[in-house]
Amino acid sequence: MSPRRIDLAANLAALAAGALLSLMVHLNGELARQGGALFSSWMAHGTGTVAALLVIPLWWKAIQPSDAPRQAIPLWAYFGGFAGAVTVIMTSTAVNSSLALSGTLALGLAGQIVFSLAADRWGLFGIAKRRLRLGDAVALALIIAGSALVIWGSL
Amino acid sequence: MIEAVVLAFVAGGLVGVSRQLNGRLAVSTSALFASFCNHLVGFGLLTAIGLAIGGLLSDGAFSGPWHIYFGGPVGVVFVALSSWIIGQIGATRSTMLIIAGQVLGGVALDWVLTGKPVSIAALCGIILIVAGVIVAQRQRSAG
């Protein structure tokens, strides 16, 4: 694929991933109402592990040792799930404060955006550095403003 | 209050850290393998926490409708997608487009589930988000 095509595919995949995230949050929220926040997250990680194991043929080859030179994988790269699980605990605590759902959501989005700007600026955790282009800054401002309107316009 | 603000903000930052780590693992292996590790490690940690503080299983935990137990498999696809994306277009653009998709998807899902009409404010928000996505799409991601 040409770089332009990969860009387009990745942009569309990111939008689709966001929509899936909404569906996931909805399902896990319903499950949390049934059995509590910790149970919901525990169950989602458990069933997710099983689902990923069911599609083992799709990724088995990628983890076999190969002759091709490859950068060694740092141990910390395996701990994405650790950060994710801790997040669940932190947000379910924050939601029960006076911030409520919309405040927790808005601050969470702010934290994500600030971290991602820093991550691109300094190439944090082994992902390539990228400088922020004007178009991306404008797009970011539009998406933040739009999301704020949707979140508070729906209260 | 200030503790809750810090907690919610740092939790958002950790979402980014998680995506960055999974993205790094995906670069050396595959996006689905990164998603598998993400779920396995998270499951291990949450099991340990559940055993330590108790209260993991309540009486009604398994009596919900079947579909609410499918958030996990949806999450596997989500983590795999985002682990691939971040290596292609970087953290900032991944984050903003995922947020755009999440908000638009959330509005659509609410509309389907509740049938409530979309408010004028939300409609204006949707227009801004779509404009942002178009602006992002017209700009090549920086190397």
PDB file of C-alpha atoms in Angstrom:
ATOM      1  CA  MET A   1       0.000   0.000   0.000  1.00  0.00           C
ATOM      2  CA  SER A   2       1.170   3.534  -0.706  1.00  0.00           C
ATOM      3  CA  PRO A   3       1.753   5.783   2.359  1.00  0.00           C
ATOM      4  CA  ARG A   4      -1.303   7.806   1.332  1.00  0.00           C
ATOM      5  CA  ARG A   5      -3.463   4.648   1.286  1.00  0.00           C
ATOM      6  CA  ILE A   6      -2.091   3.464   4.653  1.00  0.00           C
ATOM      7  CA  ASP A   7      -2.921   6.893   6.095  1.00  0.00           C
ATOM      8  CA  LEU A   8      -6.495   6.649   4.842  1.00  0.00           C
ATOM      9  CA  ALA A   9      -6.876   3.073   6.095  1.00  0.00           C
ATOM     10  CA  ALA A  10      -5.511   4.023   9.525  1.00  0.00           C
ATOM     11  CA  ASN A  11      -7.761   7.091   9.774  1.00  0.00           C
ATOM     12  CA  LEU A  12     -10.846   5.032   8.928  1.00  0.00           C
ATOM     13  CA  ALA A  13      -9.731   2.253  11.292  1.00  0.00           C
ATOM     14  CA  ALA A  14      -9.382   4.826  14.101  1.00  0.00           C
ATOM     15  CA  LEU A  15     -12.955   6.068  13.533  1.00  0.00           C
ATOM     16  CA  ALA A  16     -14.259   2.492  13.460  1.00  0.00           C
ATOM     17  CA  ALA A  17     -12.265   1.674  16.606  1.00  0.00           C
ATOM     18  CA  GLY A  18     -13.870   4.655  18.363  1.00  0.00           C
ATOM     19  CA  ALA A  19     -17.349   3.445  17.427  1.00  0.00           C
ATOM     20  CA  LEU A  20     -16.460  -0.047  18.732  1.00  0.00           C
ATOM     21  CA  LEU A  21     -15.231   1.585  21.939  1.00  0.00           C
ATOM     22  CA  SER A  22     -18.668   3.146  22.441  1.00  0.00           C
ATOM     23  CA  LEU A  23     -20.303  -0.239  21.978  1.00  0.00           C
ATOM     24  CA  MET A  24     -17.817  -1.816  24.406  1.00  0.00           C
ATOM     25  CA  VAL A  25     -18.369   0.881  27.041  1.00  0.00           C
ATOM     26  CA  HIS A  26     -22.140   0.394  26.686  1.00  0.00           C
ATOM     27  CA  LEU A  27     -21.933  -3.410  27.081  1.00  0.00           C
ATOM     28  CA  ASN A  28     -19.467  -3.249  29.990  1.00  0.00           C
ATOM     29  CA  GLY A  29     -21.615  -0.562  31.621  1.00  0.00           C
ATOM     30  CA  GLU A  30     -24.657  -2.829  31.466  1.00  0.00           C
ATOM     31  CA  LEU A  31     -22.555  -5.650  32.934  1.00  0.00           C
ATOM     32  CA  ALA A  32     -21.308  -3.316  35.711  1.00  0.00           C
ATOM     33  CA  ARG A  33     -24.932  -2.583  36.612  1.00  0.00           C
ATOM     34  CA  GLN A  34     -25.451  -6.326  36.916  1.00  0.00           C
ATOM     35  CA  GLY A  35     -22.342  -7.295  38.858  1.00  0.00           C
ATOM     36  CA  GLY A  36     -20.324  -4.182  39.766  1.00  0.00           C
ATOM     37  CA  ALA A  37     -17.459  -2.302  38.079  1.00  0.00           C
ATOM     38  CA  LEU A  38     -14.667  -4.660  39.144  1.00  0.00           C
ATOM     39  CA  PHE A  39     -16.603  -7.736  38.016  1.00  0.00           C
ATOM     40  CA  SER A  40     -17.448  -6.110  34.679  1.00  0.00           C
ATOM     41  CA  SER A  41     -13.835  -5.259  33.890  1.00  0.00           C
ATOM     42  CA  TRP A  42     -12.591  -8.647  35.140  1.00  0.00           C
ATOM     43  CA  MET A  43     -15.158 -10.445  32.985  1.00  0.00           C
ATOM     44  CA  ALA A  44     -14.375  -8.311  29.906  1.00  0.00           C
ATOM     45  CA  HIS A  45     -10.650  -9.050  30.235  1.00  0.00           C
ATOM     46  CA  GLY A  46     -11.364 -12.772  30.765  1.00  0.00           C
ATOM     47  CA  THR A  47     -13.740 -13.187  27.831  1.00  0.00           C
ATOM     48  CA  GLY A  48     -11.397 -11.006  25.748  1.00  0.00           C
ATOM     49  CA  THR A  49      -8.473 -13.331  26.527  1.00  0.00           C
ATOM     50  CA  VAL A  50     -10.577 -16.328  25.444  1.00  0.00           C
ATOM     51  CA  ALA A  51     -11.709 -14.530  22.264  1.00  0.00           C
ATOM     52  CA  ALA A  52      -8.077 -13.693  21.363  1.00  0.00           C
ATOM     53  CA  LEU A  53      -7.108 -17.349  21.967  1.00  0.00           C
ATOM     54  CA  LEU A  54      -9.856 -18.496  19.599  1.00  0.00           C
ATOM     55  CA  VAL A  55      -8.181 -16.557  16.773  1.00  0.00           C
ATOM     56  CA  ILE A  56      -4.673 -17.846  17.598  1.00  0.00           C
ATOM     57  CA  PRO A  57      -4.063 -18.921  13.942  1.00  0.00           C
ATOM     58  CA  LEU A  58      -4.236 -15.230  13.019  1.00  0.00           C
ATOM     59  CA  TRP A  59      -1.296 -14.253  15.241  1.00  0.00           C
ATOM     60  CA  TRP A  60       0.674 -17.413  16.009  1.00  0.00           C
ATOM     61  CA  LYS A  61       3.127 -16.921  13.129  1.00  0.00           C
ATOM     62  CA  ALA A  62       3.870 -13.345  14.142  1.00  0.00           C
ATOM     63  CA  ILE A  63       5.343 -14.427  17.494  1.00  0.00           C
ATOM     64  CA  GLN A  64       7.563 -17.232  16.168  1.00  0.00           C
ATOM     65  CA  PRO A  65      11.318 -16.568  16.240  1.00  0.00           C
ATOM     66  CA  SER A  66      12.497 -15.605  12.771  1.00  0.00           C
ATOM     67  CA  ASP A  67      15.885 -15.086  11.103  1.00  0.00           C
ATOM     68  CA  ALA A  68      14.934 -11.555  10.127  1.00  0.00           C
ATOM     69  CA  PRO A  69      16.660  -8.983  12.338  1.00  0.00           C
ATOM     70  CA  ARG A  70      14.179  -7.631  14.806  1.00  0.00           C
ATOM     71  CA  GLN A  71      14.409  -5.123  17.612  1.00  0.00           C
ATOM     72  CA  ALA A  72      14.271  -6.852  20.998  1.00  0.00           C
ATOM     73  CA  ILE A  73      10.923  -6.373  22.724  1.00  0.00           C
ATOM     74  CA  PRO A  74      11.314  -4.440  25.994  1.00  0.00           C
ATOM     75  CA  LEU A  75       9.637  -6.138  28.962  1.00  0.00           C
ATOM     76  CA  TRP A  76       7.480  -3.048  29.675  1.00  0.00           C
ATOM     77  CA  ALA A  77       5.791  -3.379  26.289  1.00  0.00           C
ATOM     78  CA  TYR A  78       3.850  -6.337  27.730  1.00  0.00           C
ATOM     79  CA  PHE A  79       2.254  -4.181  30.426  1.00  0.00           C
ATOM     80  CA  GLY A  80      -0.314  -2.231  28.409  1.00  0.00           C
ATOM     81  CA  GLY A  81      -3.023  -4.323  30.042  1.00  0.00           C
ATOM     82  CA  PHE A  82      -1.724  -3.327  33.472  1.00  0.00           C
ATOM     83  CA  ALA A  83      -2.232   0.386  32.714  1.00  0.00           C
ATOM     84  CA  GLY A  84      -5.639  -0.396  31.212  1.00  0.00           C
ATOM     85  CA  ALA A  85      -6.844  -2.339  34.260  1.00  0.00           C
ATOM     86  CA  VAL A  86      -5.640   0.359  36.679  1.00  0.00           C
ATOM     87  CA  THR A  87      -7.555   2.930  34.595  1.00  0.00           C
ATOM     88  CA  VAL A  88     -10.817   1.066  35.217  1.00  0.00           C
ATOM     89  CA  ILE A  89     -10.327   1.273  38.989  1.00  0.00           C
ATOM     90  CA  MET A  90      -9.416   4.970  38.842  1.00  0.00           C
ATOM     91  CA  THR A  91     -12.359   5.986  36.640  1.00  0.00           C
ATOM     92  CA  SER A  92     -14.900   4.016  38.644  1.00  0.00           C
ATOM     93  CA  THR A  93     -13.644   5.874  41.737  1.00  0.00           C
ATOM     94  CA  ALA A  94     -13.778   9.292  40.008  1.00  0.00           C
ATOM     95  CA  VAL A  95     -17.298   8.691  38.653  1.00  0.00           C
ATOM     96  CA  ASN A  96     -18.545   8.303  42.234  1.00  0.00           C
ATOM     97  CA  SER A  97     -17.148  11.725  43.232  1.00  0.00           C
ATOM     98  CA  SER A  98     -18.800  15.092  42.560  1.00  0.00           C
ATOM     99  CA  LEU A  99     -17.260  14.982  39.055  1.00  0.00           C
ATOM    100  CA  ALA A 100     -19.940  12.456  38.037  1.00  0.00           C
ATOM    101  CA  LEU A 101     -19.854  10.825  34.613  1.00  0.00           C
ATOM    102  CA  SER A 102     -19.517  13.893  32.373  1.00  0.00           C
ATOM    103  CA  GLY A 103     -16.726  15.433  34.485  1.00  0.00           C
ATOM    104  CA  THR A 104     -14.814  12.143  34.619  1.00  0.00           C
ATOM    105  CA  LEU A 105     -15.273  11.673  30.881  1.00  0.00           C
ATOM    106  CA  ALA A 106     -14.136  15.213  30.002  1.00  0.00           C
ATOM    107  CA  LEU A 107     -11.064  15.099  32.280  1.00  0.00           C
ATOM    108  CA  GLY A 108     -10.219  11.633  30.964  1.00  0.00           C
ATOM    109  CA  LEU A 109     -10.306  12.902  27.385  1.00  0.00           C
ATOM    110  CA  ALA A 110      -8.121  15.867  28.401  1.00  0.00           C
ATOM    111  CA  GLY A 111      -5.608  13.487  30.016  1.00  0.00           C
ATOM    112  CA  GLN A 112      -5.545  11.320  26.887  1.00  0.00           C
ATOM    113  CA  ILE A 113      -4.971  14.303  24.595  1.00  0.00           C
ATOM    114  CA  VAL A 114      -2.217  15.866  26.736  1.00  0.00           C
ATOM    115  CA  PHE A 115      -0.449  12.488  26.963  1.00  0.00           C
ATOM    116  CA  SER A 116      -0.705  11.838  23.215  1.00  0.00           C
ATOM    117  CA  LEU A 117       0.713  15.283  22.366  1.00  0.00           C
ATOM    118  CA  ALA A 118       3.669  14.572  24.680  1.00  0.00           C
ATOM    119  CA  ALA A 119       4.039  11.028  23.285  1.00  0.00           C
ATOM    120  CA  ASP A 120       4.342  12.304  19.694  1.00  0.00           C
ATOM    121  CA  ARG A 121       6.568  15.236  20.677  1.00  0.00           C
ATOM    122  CA  TRP A 122       9.157  13.059  22.436  1.00  0.00           C
ATOM    123  CA  GLY A 123       8.488   9.650  20.873  1.00  0.00           C
ATOM    124  CA  LEU A 124       7.548   8.103  24.234  1.00  0.00           C
ATOM    125  CA  PHE A 125       7.659   4.302  24.750  1.00  0.00           C
ATOM    126  CA  GLY A 126       9.382   3.456  21.490  1.00  0.00           C
ATOM    127  CA  ILE A 127       6.790   4.864  19.053  1.00  0.00           C
ATOM    128  CA  ALA A 128       8.260   7.222  16.414  1.00  0.00           C
ATOM    129  CA  LYS A 129       8.419  10.980  17.124  1.00  0.00           C
ATOM    130  CA  ARG A 130       6.020  13.127  15.108  1.00  0.00           C
ATOM    131  CA  ARG A 131       5.750  16.861  15.037  1.00  0.00           C
ATOM    132  CA  LEU A 132       2.300  18.385  15.278  1.00  0.00           C
ATOM    133  CA  ARG A 133       1.196  19.850  11.931  1.00  0.00           C
ATOM    134  CA  LEU A 134      -1.168  22.806  11.653  1.00  0.00           C
ATOM    135  CA  GLY A 135      -3.912  20.659  10.070  1.00  0.00           C
ATOM    136  CA  ASP A 136      -3.787  18.196  12.967  1.00  0.00           C
ATOM    137  CA  ALA A 137      -3.957  21.023  15.520  1.00  0.00           C
ATOM    138  CA  VAL A 138      -7.041  22.496  13.768  1.00  0.00           C
ATOM    139  CA  ALA A 139      -8.652  19.051  13.523  1.00  0.00           C
ATOM    140  CA  LEU A 140      -7.942  18.419  17.218  1.00  0.00           C
ATOM    141  CA  ALA A 141      -9.545  21.747  18.225  1.00  0.00           C
ATOM    142  CA  LEU A 142     -12.663  21.024  16.124  1.00  0.00           C
ATOM    143  CA  ILE A 143     -13.038  17.504  17.540  1.00  0.00           C
ATOM    144  CA  ILE A 144     -12.571  18.713  21.152  1.00  0.00           C
ATOM    145  CA  ALA A 145     -15.129  21.530  20.691  1.00  0.00           C
ATOM    146  CA  GLY A 146     -17.579  19.165  18.981  1.00  0.00           C
ATOM    147  CA  SER A 147     -17.193  16.476  21.661  1.00  0.00           C
ATOM    148  CA  ALA A 148     -17.754  19.052  24.428  1.00  0.00           C
ATOM    149  CA  LEU A 149     -20.981  20.190  22.713  1.00  0.00           C
ATOM    150  CA  VAL A 150     -22.213  16.607  22.335  1.00  0.00           C
ATOM    151  CA  ILE A 151     -21.331  15.623  25.934  1.00  0.00           C
ATOM    152  CA  TRP A 152     -22.891  18.699  27.575  1.00  0.00           C
ATOM    153  CA  GLY A 153     -25.655  19.071  24.994  1.00  0.00           C
ATOM    154  CA  SER A 154     -26.923  15.602  25.891  1.00  0.00           C
ATOM    155  CA  LEU A 155     -27.096  16.105  29.671  1.00  0.00           C
TER     156      LEU A 155
ATOM    157  CA  MET B   1     -12.590  17.152  44.798  1.00  0.00           C
ATOM    158  CA  ILE B   2      -9.045  17.991  43.672  1.00  0.00           C
ATOM    159  CA  GLU B   3      -8.081  14.334  44.230  1.00  0.00           C
ATOM    160  CA  ALA B   4     -10.926  13.234  41.954  1.00  0.00           C
ATOM    161  CA  VAL B   5      -9.868  15.731  39.265  1.00  0.00           C
ATOM    162  CA  VAL B   6      -6.276  14.442  39.350  1.00  0.00           C
ATOM    163  CA  LEU B   7      -7.518  10.835  39.388  1.00  0.00           C
ATOM    164  CA  ALA B   8      -9.771  11.322  36.326  1.00  0.00           C
ATOM    165  CA  PHE B   9      -7.052  13.208  34.411  1.00  0.00           C
ATOM    166  CA  VAL B  10      -4.315  10.664  35.192  1.00  0.00           C
ATOM    167  CA  ALA B  11      -6.700   7.820  34.274  1.00  0.00           C
ATOM    168  CA  GLY B  12      -7.034   9.447  30.837  1.00  0.00           C
ATOM    169  CA  GLY B  13      -3.245   9.677  30.558  1.00  0.00           C
ATOM    170  CA  LEU B  14      -2.964   5.985  31.442  1.00  0.00           C
ATOM    171  CA  VAL B  15      -5.338   5.147  28.568  1.00  0.00           C
ATOM    172  CA  GLY B  16      -2.702   6.778  26.352  1.00  0.00           C
ATOM    173  CA  VAL B  17       0.158   4.895  28.062  1.00  0.00           C
ATOM    174  CA  SER B  18      -1.677   1.601  27.563  1.00  0.00           C
ATOM    175  CA  ARG B  19      -2.222   2.341  23.863  1.00  0.00           C
ATOM    176  CA  GLN B  20       1.426   3.348  23.448  1.00  0.00           C
ATOM    177  CA  LEU B  21       2.718   0.147  25.104  1.00  0.00           C
ATOM    178  CA  ASN B  22       0.374  -2.096  23.103  1.00  0.00           C
ATOM    179  CA  GLY B  23       1.391  -0.214  19.964  1.00  0.00           C
ATOM    180  CA  ARG B  24       5.081  -0.839  20.726  1.00  0.00           C
ATOM    181  CA  LEU B  25       4.418  -4.565  21.263  1.00  0.00           C
ATOM    182  CA  ALA B  26       2.421  -4.702  18.000  1.00  0.00           C
ATOM    183  CA  VAL B  27       5.371  -3.196  16.075  1.00  0.00           C
ATOM    184  CA  SER B  28       7.528  -6.212  17.041  1.00  0.00           C
ATOM    185  CA  THR B  29       4.805  -8.885  16.935  1.00  0.00           C
ATOM    186  CA  SER B  30       1.228  -8.388  15.735  1.00  0.00           C
ATOM    187  CA  ALA B  31      -1.688  -6.196  16.734  1.00  0.00           C
ATOM    188  CA  LEU B  32      -3.823  -9.200  17.734  1.00  0.00           C
ATOM    189  CA  PHE B  33      -1.019 -10.630  19.879  1.00  0.00           C
ATOM    190  CA  ALA B  34      -0.672  -7.234  21.598  1.00  0.00           C
ATOM    191  CA  SER B  35      -4.421  -7.287  22.242  1.00  0.00           C
ATOM    192  CA  PHE B  36      -4.165 -10.841  23.645  1.00  0.00           C
ATOM    193  CA  CYS B  37      -1.368  -9.795  26.043  1.00  0.00           C
ATOM    194  CA  ASN B  38      -3.305  -6.675  27.045  1.00  0.00           C
ATOM    195  CA  HIS B  39      -6.321  -8.761  28.054  1.00  0.00           C
ATOM    196  CA  LEU B  40      -4.344 -11.558  29.713  1.00  0.00           C
ATOM    197  CA  VAL B  41      -2.248  -9.171  31.847  1.00  0.00           C
ATOM    198  CA  GLY B  42      -5.328  -7.100  32.756  1.00  0.00           C
ATOM    199  CA  PHE B  43      -7.213 -10.272  33.689  1.00  0.00           C
ATOM    200  CA  GLY B  44      -4.342 -11.399  35.924  1.00  0.00           C
ATOM    201  CA  LEU B  45      -4.172  -8.049  37.718  1.00  0.00           C
ATOM    202  CA  LEU B  46      -7.949  -7.775  38.181  1.00  0.00           C
ATOM    203  CA  THR B  47      -8.117 -11.367  39.470  1.00  0.00           C
ATOM    204  CA  ALA B  48      -5.435 -10.528  42.040  1.00  0.00           C
ATOM    205  CA  ILE B  49      -7.277  -7.354  43.082  1.00  0.00           C
ATOM    206  CA  GLY B  50     -10.574  -9.248  43.276  1.00  0.00           C
ATOM    207  CA  LEU B  51      -9.024 -11.932  45.494  1.00  0.00           C
ATOM    208  CA  ALA B  52      -7.351  -9.306  47.691  1.00  0.00           C
ATOM    209  CA  ILE B  53     -10.329  -7.037  48.321  1.00  0.00           C
ATOM    210  CA  GLY B  54     -13.139  -9.535  47.681  1.00  0.00           C
ATOM    211  CA  GLY B  55     -16.591  -8.817  46.340  1.00  0.00           C
ATOM    212  CA  LEU B  56     -15.688  -9.826  42.800  1.00  0.00           C
ATOM    213  CA  LEU B  57     -18.673 -12.119  42.371  1.00  0.00           C
ATOM    214  CA  SER B  58     -22.124 -10.997  43.437  1.00  0.00           C
ATOM    215  CA  ASP B  59     -25.370 -12.979  43.321  1.00  0.00           C
ATOM    216  CA  GLY B  60     -26.780 -11.541  40.116  1.00  0.00           C
ATOM    217  CA  ALA B  61     -23.443 -11.316  38.281  1.00  0.00           C
ATOM    218  CA  PHE B  62     -24.202 -14.085  35.806  1.00  0.00           C
ATOM    219  CA  SER B  63     -27.932 -13.559  35.363  1.00  0.00           C
ATOM    220  CA  GLY B  64     -27.841 -10.705  32.809  1.00  0.00           C
ATOM    221  CA  PRO B  65     -28.916 -11.033  29.164  1.00  0.00           C
ATOM    222  CA  TRP B  66     -26.269 -12.892  27.138  1.00  0.00           C
ATOM    223  CA  HIS B  67     -25.201  -9.960  24.977  1.00  0.00           C
ATOM    224  CA  ILE B  68     -23.805  -7.878  27.866  1.00  0.00           C
ATOM    225  CA  TYR B  69     -21.048 -10.491  28.296  1.00  0.00           C
ATOM    226  CA  PHE B  70     -19.630  -9.643  24.857  1.00  0.00           C
ATOM    227  CA  GLY B  71     -17.858  -6.382  25.771  1.00  0.00           C
ATOM    228  CA  GLY B  72     -14.597  -8.383  26.078  1.00  0.00           C
ATOM    229  CA  PRO B  73     -14.474  -9.699  22.482  1.00  0.00           C
ATOM    230  CA  VAL B  74     -15.429  -6.220  21.207  1.00  0.00           C
ATOM    231  CA  GLY B  75     -12.548  -4.874  23.301  1.00  0.00           C
ATOM    232  CA  VAL B  76     -10.117  -7.356  21.688  1.00  0.00           C
ATOM    233  CA  VAL B  77     -10.918  -5.928  18.246  1.00  0.00           C
ATOM    234  CA  PHE B  78     -10.697  -2.382  19.610  1.00  0.00           C
ATOM    235  CA  VAL B  79      -7.267  -2.871  21.213  1.00  0.00           C
ATOM    236  CA  ALA B  80      -5.934  -4.685  18.120  1.00  0.00           C
ATOM    237  CA  LEU B  81      -7.098  -1.864  15.832  1.00  0.00           C
ATOM    238  CA  SER B  82      -5.680   0.892  18.020  1.00  0.00           C
ATOM    239  CA  SER B  83      -2.347  -0.950  18.461  1.00  0.00           C
ATOM    240  CA  TRP B  84      -1.933  -1.029  14.685  1.00  0.00           C
ATOM    241  CA  ILE B  85      -3.143   2.524  14.120  1.00  0.00           C
ATOM    242  CA  ILE B  86      -0.767   4.199  16.570  1.00  0.00           C
ATOM    243  CA  GLY B  87       2.285   2.892  14.697  1.00  0.00           C
ATOM    244  CA  GLN B  88       0.879   4.273  11.432  1.00  0.00           C
ATOM    245  CA  ILE B  89      -0.439   7.733  12.304  1.00  0.00           C
ATOM    246  CA  GLY B  90       0.980   8.447  15.770  1.00  0.00           C
ATOM    247  CA  ALA B  91      -0.607   9.057  19.161  1.00  0.00           C
ATOM    248  CA  THR B  92      -2.261  12.458  18.659  1.00  0.00           C
ATOM    249  CA  ARG B  93      -4.097  11.638  15.469  1.00  0.00           C
ATOM    250  CA  SER B  94      -5.061   8.166  16.757  1.00  0.00           C
ATOM    251  CA  THR B  95      -6.437   9.716  19.936  1.00  0.00           C
ATOM    252  CA  MET B  96      -8.464  12.438  18.220  1.00  0.00           C
ATOM    253  CA  LEU B  97      -9.971  10.132  15.598  1.00  0.00           C
ATOM    254  CA  ILE B  98     -10.810   7.462  18.173  1.00  0.00           C
ATOM    255  CA  ILE B  99     -12.525  10.176  20.256  1.00  0.00           C
ATOM    256  CA  ALA B 100     -14.398  11.374  17.137  1.00  0.00           C
ATOM    257  CA  GLY B 101     -15.550   7.820  16.343  1.00  0.00           C
ATOM    258  CA  GLN B 102     -16.475   7.222  19.975  1.00  0.00           C
ATOM    259  CA  VAL B 103     -18.626  10.351  20.272  1.00  0.00           C
ATOM    260  CA  LEU B 104     -20.332   9.829  16.879  1.00  0.00           C
ATOM    261  CA  GLY B 105     -20.819   6.125  17.651  1.00  0.00           C
ATOM    262  CA  GLY B 106     -22.148   7.003  21.097  1.00  0.00           C
ATOM    263  CA  VAL B 107     -24.732   9.408  19.641  1.00  0.00           C
ATOM    264  CA  ALA B 108     -25.823   6.769  17.109  1.00  0.00           C
ATOM    265  CA  LEU B 109     -26.011   4.072  19.803  1.00  0.00           C
ATOM    266  CA  ASP B 110     -28.049   6.311  22.139  1.00  0.00           C
ATOM    267  CA  TRP B 111     -30.382   7.145  19.299  1.00  0.00           C
ATOM    268  CA  VAL B 112     -30.891   3.480  18.421  1.00  0.00           C
ATOM    269  CA  LEU B 113     -31.324   2.398  22.061  1.00  0.00           C
ATOM    270  CA  THR B 114     -33.514   5.223  23.383  1.00  0.00           C
ATOM    271  CA  GLY B 115     -35.042   6.708  20.219  1.00  0.00           C
ATOM    272  CA  LYS B 116     -34.681  10.155  21.792  1.00  0.00           C
ATOM    273  CA  PRO B 117     -34.151  12.944  19.221  1.00  0.00           C
ATOM    274  CA  VAL B 118     -30.635  14.408  19.024  1.00  0.00           C
ATOM    275  CA  SER B 119     -30.468  17.886  20.626  1.00  0.00           C
ATOM    276  CA  ILE B 120     -29.543  21.004  18.623  1.00  0.00           C
ATOM    277  CA  ALA B 121     -26.328  21.404  20.673  1.00  0.00           C
ATOM    278  CA  ALA B 122     -25.355  17.796  19.995  1.00  0.00           C
ATOM    279  CA  LEU B 123     -26.125  18.260  16.301  1.00  0.00           C
ATOM    280  CA  CYS B 124     -23.787  21.297  16.162  1.00  0.00           C
ATOM    281  CA  GLY B 125     -21.168  19.176  17.960  1.00  0.00           C
ATOM    282  CA  ILE B 126     -21.522  16.434  15.352  1.00  0.00           C
ATOM    283  CA  ILE B 127     -20.957  18.962  12.547  1.00  0.00           C
ATOM    284  CA  LEU B 128     -17.766  20.241  14.242  1.00  0.00           C
ATOM    285  CA  ILE B 129     -16.476  16.686  14.741  1.00  0.00           C
ATOM    286  CA  VAL B 130     -17.128  15.738  11.100  1.00  0.00           C
ATOM    287  CA  ALA B 131     -15.352  18.952  10.002  1.00  0.00           C
ATOM    288  CA  GLY B 132     -12.398  18.000  12.230  1.00  0.00           C
ATOM    289  CA  VAL B 133     -12.231  14.506  10.725  1.00  0.00           C
ATOM    290  CA  ILE B 134     -12.231  15.987   7.196  1.00  0.00           C
ATOM    291  CA  VAL B 135      -9.435  18.433   8.105  1.00  0.00           C
ATOM    292  CA  ALA B 136      -7.388  15.561   9.618  1.00  0.00           C
ATOM    293  CA  GLN B 137      -7.959  13.397   6.553  1.00  0.00           C
ATOM    294  CA  ARG B 138      -6.731  16.153   4.200  1.00  0.00           C
ATOM    295  CA  GLN B 139      -3.455  16.448   6.119  1.00  0.00           C
ATOM    296  CA  ARG B 140      -0.856  13.704   5.608  1.00  0.00           C
ATOM    297  CA  SER B 141       0.313  12.323   8.943  1.00  0.00           C
ATOM    298  CA  ALA B 142       3.768  13.686   9.737  1.00  0.00           C
ATOM    299  CA  GLY B 143       6.732  11.326   9.726  1.00  0.00           C
TER     300      GLY B 143
END
